[in-house]
Short mmCIF file of C-alpha atoms in Angstrom, two decimals:
data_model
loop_
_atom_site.label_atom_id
_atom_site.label_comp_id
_atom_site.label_asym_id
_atom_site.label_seq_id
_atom_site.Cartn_x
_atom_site.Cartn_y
_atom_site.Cartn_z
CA UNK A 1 -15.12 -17.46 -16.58
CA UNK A 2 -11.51 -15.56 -17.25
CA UNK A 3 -10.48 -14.02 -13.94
CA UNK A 4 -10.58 -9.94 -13.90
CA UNK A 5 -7.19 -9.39 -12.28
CA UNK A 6 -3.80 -11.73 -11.73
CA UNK A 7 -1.29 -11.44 -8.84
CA UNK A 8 2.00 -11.97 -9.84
CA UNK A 9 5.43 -13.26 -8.01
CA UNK A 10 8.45 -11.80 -9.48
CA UNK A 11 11.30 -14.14 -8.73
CA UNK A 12 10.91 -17.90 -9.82
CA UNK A 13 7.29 -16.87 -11.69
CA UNK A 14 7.37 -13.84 -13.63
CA UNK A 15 10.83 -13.56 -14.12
CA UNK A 16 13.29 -16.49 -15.56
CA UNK A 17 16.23 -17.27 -13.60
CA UNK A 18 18.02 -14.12 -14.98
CA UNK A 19 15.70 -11.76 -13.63
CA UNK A 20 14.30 -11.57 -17.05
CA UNK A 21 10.58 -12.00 -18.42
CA UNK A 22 10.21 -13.44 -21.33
CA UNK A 23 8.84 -12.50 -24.34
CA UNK A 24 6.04 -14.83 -23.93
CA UNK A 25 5.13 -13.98 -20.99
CA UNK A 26 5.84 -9.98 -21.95
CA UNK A 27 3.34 -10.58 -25.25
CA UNK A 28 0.47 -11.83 -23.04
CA UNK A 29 0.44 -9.67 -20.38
CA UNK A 30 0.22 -7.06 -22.96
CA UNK A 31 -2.74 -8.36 -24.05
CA UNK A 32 -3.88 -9.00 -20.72
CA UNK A 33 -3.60 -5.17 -20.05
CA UNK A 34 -5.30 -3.98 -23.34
CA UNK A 35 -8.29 -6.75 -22.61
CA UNK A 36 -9.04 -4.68 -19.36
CA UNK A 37 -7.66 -7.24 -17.11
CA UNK A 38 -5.47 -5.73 -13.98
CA UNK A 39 -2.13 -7.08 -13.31
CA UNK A 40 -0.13 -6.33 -9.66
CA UNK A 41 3.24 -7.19 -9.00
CA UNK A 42 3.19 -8.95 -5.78
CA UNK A 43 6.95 -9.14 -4.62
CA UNK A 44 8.72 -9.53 -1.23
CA UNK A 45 11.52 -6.88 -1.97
CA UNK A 46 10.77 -3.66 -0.95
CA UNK A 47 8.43 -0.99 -2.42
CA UNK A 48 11.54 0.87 -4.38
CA UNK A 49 12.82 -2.53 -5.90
CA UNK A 50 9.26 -3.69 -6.80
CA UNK A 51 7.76 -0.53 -8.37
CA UNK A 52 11.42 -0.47 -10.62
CA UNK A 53 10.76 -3.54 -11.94
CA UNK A 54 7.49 -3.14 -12.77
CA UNK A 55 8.10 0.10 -14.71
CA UNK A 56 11.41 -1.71 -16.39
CA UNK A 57 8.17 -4.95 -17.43
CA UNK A 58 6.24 -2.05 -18.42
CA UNK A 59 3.46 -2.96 -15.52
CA UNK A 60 3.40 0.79 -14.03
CA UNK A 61 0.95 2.08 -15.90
CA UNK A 62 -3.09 1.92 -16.02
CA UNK A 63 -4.64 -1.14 -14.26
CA UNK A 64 -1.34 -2.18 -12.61
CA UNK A 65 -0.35 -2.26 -8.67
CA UNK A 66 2.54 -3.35 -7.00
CA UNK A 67 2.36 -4.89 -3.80
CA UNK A 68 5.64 -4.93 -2.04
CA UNK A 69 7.49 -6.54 1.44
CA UNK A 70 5.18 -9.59 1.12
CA UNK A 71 2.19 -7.79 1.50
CA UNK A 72 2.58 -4.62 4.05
CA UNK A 73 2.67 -2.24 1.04
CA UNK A 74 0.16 -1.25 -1.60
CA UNK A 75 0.79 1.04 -4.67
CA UNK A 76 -1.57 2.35 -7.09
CA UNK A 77 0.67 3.33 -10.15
CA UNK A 78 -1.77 4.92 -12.29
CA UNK A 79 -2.60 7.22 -8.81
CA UNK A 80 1.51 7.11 -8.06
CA UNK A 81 1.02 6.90 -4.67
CA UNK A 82 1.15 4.27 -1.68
CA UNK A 83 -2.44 3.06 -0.75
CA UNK A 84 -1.55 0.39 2.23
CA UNK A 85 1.34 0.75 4.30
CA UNK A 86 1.75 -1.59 7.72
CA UNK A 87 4.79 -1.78 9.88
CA UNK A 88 6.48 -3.67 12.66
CA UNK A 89 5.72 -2.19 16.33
CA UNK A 90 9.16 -1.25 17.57
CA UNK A 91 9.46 -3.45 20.83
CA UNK A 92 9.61 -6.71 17.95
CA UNK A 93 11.81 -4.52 16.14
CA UNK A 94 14.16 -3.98 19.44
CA UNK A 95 13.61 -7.69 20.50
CA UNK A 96 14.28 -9.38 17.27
CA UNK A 97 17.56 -7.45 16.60
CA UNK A 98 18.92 -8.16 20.10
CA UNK A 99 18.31 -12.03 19.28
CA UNK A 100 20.19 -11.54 15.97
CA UNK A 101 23.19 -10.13 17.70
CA UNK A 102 23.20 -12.75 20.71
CA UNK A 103 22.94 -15.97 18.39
CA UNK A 104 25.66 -13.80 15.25
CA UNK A 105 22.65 -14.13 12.87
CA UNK A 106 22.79 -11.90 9.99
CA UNK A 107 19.66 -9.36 10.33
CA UNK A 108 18.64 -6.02 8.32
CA UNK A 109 15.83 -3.79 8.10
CA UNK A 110 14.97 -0.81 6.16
CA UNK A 111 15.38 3.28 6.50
CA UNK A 112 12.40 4.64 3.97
CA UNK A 113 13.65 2.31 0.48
CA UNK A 114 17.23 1.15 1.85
CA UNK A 115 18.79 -1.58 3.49
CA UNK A 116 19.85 -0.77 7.03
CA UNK A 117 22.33 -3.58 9.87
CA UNK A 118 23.96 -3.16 12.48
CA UNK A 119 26.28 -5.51 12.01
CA UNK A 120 29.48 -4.17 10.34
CA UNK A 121 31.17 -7.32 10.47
CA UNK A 122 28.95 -8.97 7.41
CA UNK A 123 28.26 -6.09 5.87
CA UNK A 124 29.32 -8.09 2.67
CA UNK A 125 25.38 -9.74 3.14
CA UNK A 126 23.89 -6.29 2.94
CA UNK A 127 25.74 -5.62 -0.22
CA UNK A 128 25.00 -8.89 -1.78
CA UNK A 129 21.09 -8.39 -0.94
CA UNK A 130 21.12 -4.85 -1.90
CA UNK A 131 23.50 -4.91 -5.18
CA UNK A 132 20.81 -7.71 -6.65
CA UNK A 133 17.15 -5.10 -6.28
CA UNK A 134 19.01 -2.04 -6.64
CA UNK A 135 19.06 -0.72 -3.23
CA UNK A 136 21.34 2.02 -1.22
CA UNK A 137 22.72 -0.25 2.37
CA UNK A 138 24.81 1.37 4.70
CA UNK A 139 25.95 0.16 8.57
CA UNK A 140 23.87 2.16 11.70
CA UNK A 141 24.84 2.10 15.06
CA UNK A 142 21.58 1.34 16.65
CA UNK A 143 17.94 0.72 15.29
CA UNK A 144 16.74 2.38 19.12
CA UNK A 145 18.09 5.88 17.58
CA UNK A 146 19.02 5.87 13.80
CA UNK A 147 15.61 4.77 12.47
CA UNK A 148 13.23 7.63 12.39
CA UNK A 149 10.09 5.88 11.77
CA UNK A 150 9.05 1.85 12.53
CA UNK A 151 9.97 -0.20 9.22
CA UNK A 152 7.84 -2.56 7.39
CA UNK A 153 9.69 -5.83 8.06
CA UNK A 154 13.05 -7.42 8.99
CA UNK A 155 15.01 -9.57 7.14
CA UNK A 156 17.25 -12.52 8.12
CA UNK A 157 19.69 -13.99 6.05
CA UNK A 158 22.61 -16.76 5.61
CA UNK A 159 23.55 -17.78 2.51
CA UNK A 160 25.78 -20.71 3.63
CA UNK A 161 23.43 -22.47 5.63
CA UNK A 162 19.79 -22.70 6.20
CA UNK A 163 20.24 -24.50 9.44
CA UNK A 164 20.63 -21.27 11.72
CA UNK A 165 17.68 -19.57 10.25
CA UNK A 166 15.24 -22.78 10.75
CA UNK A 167 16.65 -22.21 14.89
CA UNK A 168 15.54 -18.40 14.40
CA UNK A 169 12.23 -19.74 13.39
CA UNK A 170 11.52 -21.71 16.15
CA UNK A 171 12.37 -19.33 18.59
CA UNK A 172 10.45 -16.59 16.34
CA UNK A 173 7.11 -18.22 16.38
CA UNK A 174 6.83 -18.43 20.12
CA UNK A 175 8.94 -15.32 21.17
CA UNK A 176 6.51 -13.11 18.68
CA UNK A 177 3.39 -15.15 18.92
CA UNK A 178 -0.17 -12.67 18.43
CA UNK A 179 3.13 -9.92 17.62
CA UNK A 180 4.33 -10.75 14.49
CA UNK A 181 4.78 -13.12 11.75
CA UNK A 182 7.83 -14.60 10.31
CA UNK A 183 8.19 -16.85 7.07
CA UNK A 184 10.82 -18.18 4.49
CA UNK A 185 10.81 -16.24 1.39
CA UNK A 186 13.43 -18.41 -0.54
CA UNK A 187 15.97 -20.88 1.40
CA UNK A 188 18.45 -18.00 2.69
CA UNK A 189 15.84 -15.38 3.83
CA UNK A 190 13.74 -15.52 6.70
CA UNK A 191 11.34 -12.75 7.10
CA UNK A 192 9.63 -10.97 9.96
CA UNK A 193 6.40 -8.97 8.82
CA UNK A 194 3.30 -6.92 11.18
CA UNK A 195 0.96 -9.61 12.20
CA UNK A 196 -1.69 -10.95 9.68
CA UNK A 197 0.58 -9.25 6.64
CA UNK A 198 1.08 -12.11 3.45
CA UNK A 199 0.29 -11.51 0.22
CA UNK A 200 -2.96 -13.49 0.81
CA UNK A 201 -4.02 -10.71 3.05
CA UNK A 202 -2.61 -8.34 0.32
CA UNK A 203 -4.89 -9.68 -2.19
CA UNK A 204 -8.01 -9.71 0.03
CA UNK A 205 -7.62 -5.93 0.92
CA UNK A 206 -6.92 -4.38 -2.77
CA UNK A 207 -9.37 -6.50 -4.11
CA UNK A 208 -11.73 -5.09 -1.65
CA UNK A 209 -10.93 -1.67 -2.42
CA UNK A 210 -11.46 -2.02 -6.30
CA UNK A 211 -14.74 -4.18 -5.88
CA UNK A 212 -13.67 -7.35 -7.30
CA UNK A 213 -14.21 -10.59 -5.44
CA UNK A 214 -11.37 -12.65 -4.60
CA UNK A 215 -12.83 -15.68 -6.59
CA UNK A 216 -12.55 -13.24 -9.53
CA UNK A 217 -8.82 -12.78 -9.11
CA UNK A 218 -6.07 -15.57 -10.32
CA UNK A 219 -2.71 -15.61 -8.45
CA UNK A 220 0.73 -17.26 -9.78
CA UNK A 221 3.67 -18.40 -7.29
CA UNK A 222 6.63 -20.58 -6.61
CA UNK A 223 7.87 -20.14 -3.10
CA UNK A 224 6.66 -20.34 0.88
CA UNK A 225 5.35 -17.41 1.11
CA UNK A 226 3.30 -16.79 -2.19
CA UNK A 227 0.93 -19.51 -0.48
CA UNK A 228 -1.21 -17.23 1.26
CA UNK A 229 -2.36 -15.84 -2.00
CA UNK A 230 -2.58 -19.00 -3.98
CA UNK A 231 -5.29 -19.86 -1.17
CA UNK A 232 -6.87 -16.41 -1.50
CA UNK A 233 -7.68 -15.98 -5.07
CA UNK A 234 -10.00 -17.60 -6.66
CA UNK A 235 -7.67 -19.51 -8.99
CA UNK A 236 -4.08 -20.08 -7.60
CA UNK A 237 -1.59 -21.58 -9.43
CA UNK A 238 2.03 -22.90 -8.95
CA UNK A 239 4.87 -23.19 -11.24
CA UNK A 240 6.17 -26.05 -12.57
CA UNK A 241 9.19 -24.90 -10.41
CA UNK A 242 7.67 -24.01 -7.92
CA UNK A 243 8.17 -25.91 -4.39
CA UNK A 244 6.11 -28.39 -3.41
CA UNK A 245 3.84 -26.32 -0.56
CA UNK A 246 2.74 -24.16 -3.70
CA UNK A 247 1.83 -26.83 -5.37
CA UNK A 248 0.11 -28.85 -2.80
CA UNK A 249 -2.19 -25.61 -2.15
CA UNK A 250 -2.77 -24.69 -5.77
CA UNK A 251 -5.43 -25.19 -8.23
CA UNK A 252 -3.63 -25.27 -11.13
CA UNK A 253 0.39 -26.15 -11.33
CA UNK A 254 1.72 -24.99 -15.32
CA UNK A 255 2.68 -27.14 -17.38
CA UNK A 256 5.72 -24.64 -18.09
CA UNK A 257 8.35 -22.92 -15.87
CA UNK A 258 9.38 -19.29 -15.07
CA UNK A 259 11.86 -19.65 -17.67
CA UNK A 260 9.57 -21.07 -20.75
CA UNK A 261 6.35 -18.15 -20.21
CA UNK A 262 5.16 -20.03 -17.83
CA UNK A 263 2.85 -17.14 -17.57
CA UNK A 264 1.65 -16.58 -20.80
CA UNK A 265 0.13 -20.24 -20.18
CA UNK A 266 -1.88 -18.38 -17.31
CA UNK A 267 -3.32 -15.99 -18.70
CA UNK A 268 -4.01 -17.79 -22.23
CA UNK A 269 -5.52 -20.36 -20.50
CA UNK A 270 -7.09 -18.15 -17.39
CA UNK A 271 -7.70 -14.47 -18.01
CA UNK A 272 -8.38 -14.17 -22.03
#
C-alpha cells in the first residue's frame, strides 16, 4: 500500500552535498504533491532556516509541513502558522551554559530565529553555523537576562574535534537525566532538546493531528538523530549514505544517495 505522507531530512537526504535537490528528486515530489500525498520537511536547523528552504524546494505550499529543531517545532504552511512549539526549562538552559564556559566548549542558543553565545572569543563558530542556514548571530552578555523567552534547544559545536563533545555527552546524559535530551546531529554538533522531543516524537504528534496512522507515513534519513523517526513511521528508510545506526534501524536502505535522487527512488517505489 503507498504510504499517505513522507518525512523528509534535509541535509545528507533531500539535499545533495551542495545543499541542492535534484531534479529527480524535485520531479517526484512534484508528483508526490499533485497525487495527494503530504510531504514535511523534518530538519534540525531552526524554524526560519527550515521553512526557507522549503519555500526555495517549493514544499510551502498545500499538503506540506516543516518540522524544525529536531522535532520541538511544527508548521502548517498552507495555515502559515506554528502548530507545536516546545522549549528548554531555563534551569537546563542556565546549567548547560555554565558547563560550556567551565570546560571552553563552544555553545549557542537561539533569540526568536537567530543564533545567540556568549562566548565572544569563537564567535567565528557562530558565524560559520549561521552564514550556512541563513541566520542573523550576534554575542549576549548573559542568557539569565538577554533572552526574553526560554529557547527551543542548545547547540554545541567543535569543528576540529569530536572528542570534547563525546565528554559533553557523557556528562549531559546524567547531569540532565528525566530534564532533557541531548543527541549528535552530524559529527560537530551536539544538541540539547526539551525531554521526549526527536523527530520520532514529531512524526507521532502531526500525524495524530491530521488522522493518519504512523504505519501510513514513510520517513527518509541519514544521520543520529533522524532515527527516532525511521522507527516511528511505518516505513523508514536510510540512505545509501547514510550512517550505519540509520541503517541498522531502517526498513528499507536506497539503493541511491542524496546526491543521485535518492528520493525519487522513495517515493517511486513507496508513495506512487
Amino acid at each position: 500500500m503507498s504510504k499517505e505522507i513522507l518525512f523528509l531530512d534535509l541535509d545528507g537526504t533531500l539535499l545533495n552535498d551542495r545543499k541542492e535537490i535534484t531534479e529527480g528528486n524535485r520531479r517526484a515530489i512534484g508528483e508526490a504533491l499533485a497525487a495527494g500525498r503530504r510531504i514535511v520537511v523534518t530538519s534540525g536547523r531552526p524554524l526560519k532556516s527550515s521553512l526557507a528552504q522549503a519555500r526555495r524546494l517549493g514544499l510551502a505550499g498545500e499538503g506540506c509541513y516543516v518540522i524544525a529543531y529536531n522535532g520541538a517545532s511544527i508548521y502548517d504552511c498552507s495555515a502559515g502558522e506554528e502548530i507545536f512549539r516546545r522549549t528548554l526549562d531555563w534551569e537546563v538552559l542556565y546549567q548547560i551554559f555554565d558547563e560550556a564556559r567551565r570546560r571552553e566548549v563552544y555553545i549557542h542558543t537561539y533569540d526568536h530565529e537567530d543564533v545567540v553565545t556568549e562566548q565572544a572569543e569563537r564567535f567565528a563558530n557562530a558565524q560559520r553555523y549561521a552564514s550556512v542556514l541563513g541566520l542573523d548571530c550576534r554575542v549576549i552578555q548573559d542568557v539569565r537576562r538577554d533572552l526574553p523567552e526560554p529557547p527551543v534547544k542548545a547547540l554545541f559545536i567543535d569543528y576540529q574535534c569530536r572528542e570534547p563533545l563525546e565528554d559533553m555527552e557523557r556528562w549531559l546524559q546524567t547531569a540532565l537525566a528525566g530534564r532533557a535530551d541531548c543527541f549528535f546531529s552530524s559529527p560537530w554538533f551536539l544538541e540539547v532538546v526539551p525531554l521526549g522531543v526527536s523527530k520520532g516524537a514529531a512524526l507521532v504528534e502531526l500525524c495524530n493531528r491530521l488522522g493518519i496512522g504512523a504505519a501510513d507515513a514513510a520517513a527518509a534519513g541519514d544521520e543520529a538523530n533522524d532515527v527516532s523517526m525511521i522507527r516511528a513511521a511505518g516505513l523508514g528508510v536510510a540512505m545509501a549514505n547514510a550512517v550505519l545506526a540509520a541503517k541498522e534501524a531502517a526498513d528499507y536502505v536506497t539503493q541511491r544517495d542524496n546526491n543521485h535522487d535518492g528520493i525519487e527512488e522513495v517515493i517511486r517505489k513507496f508513495m506512487l
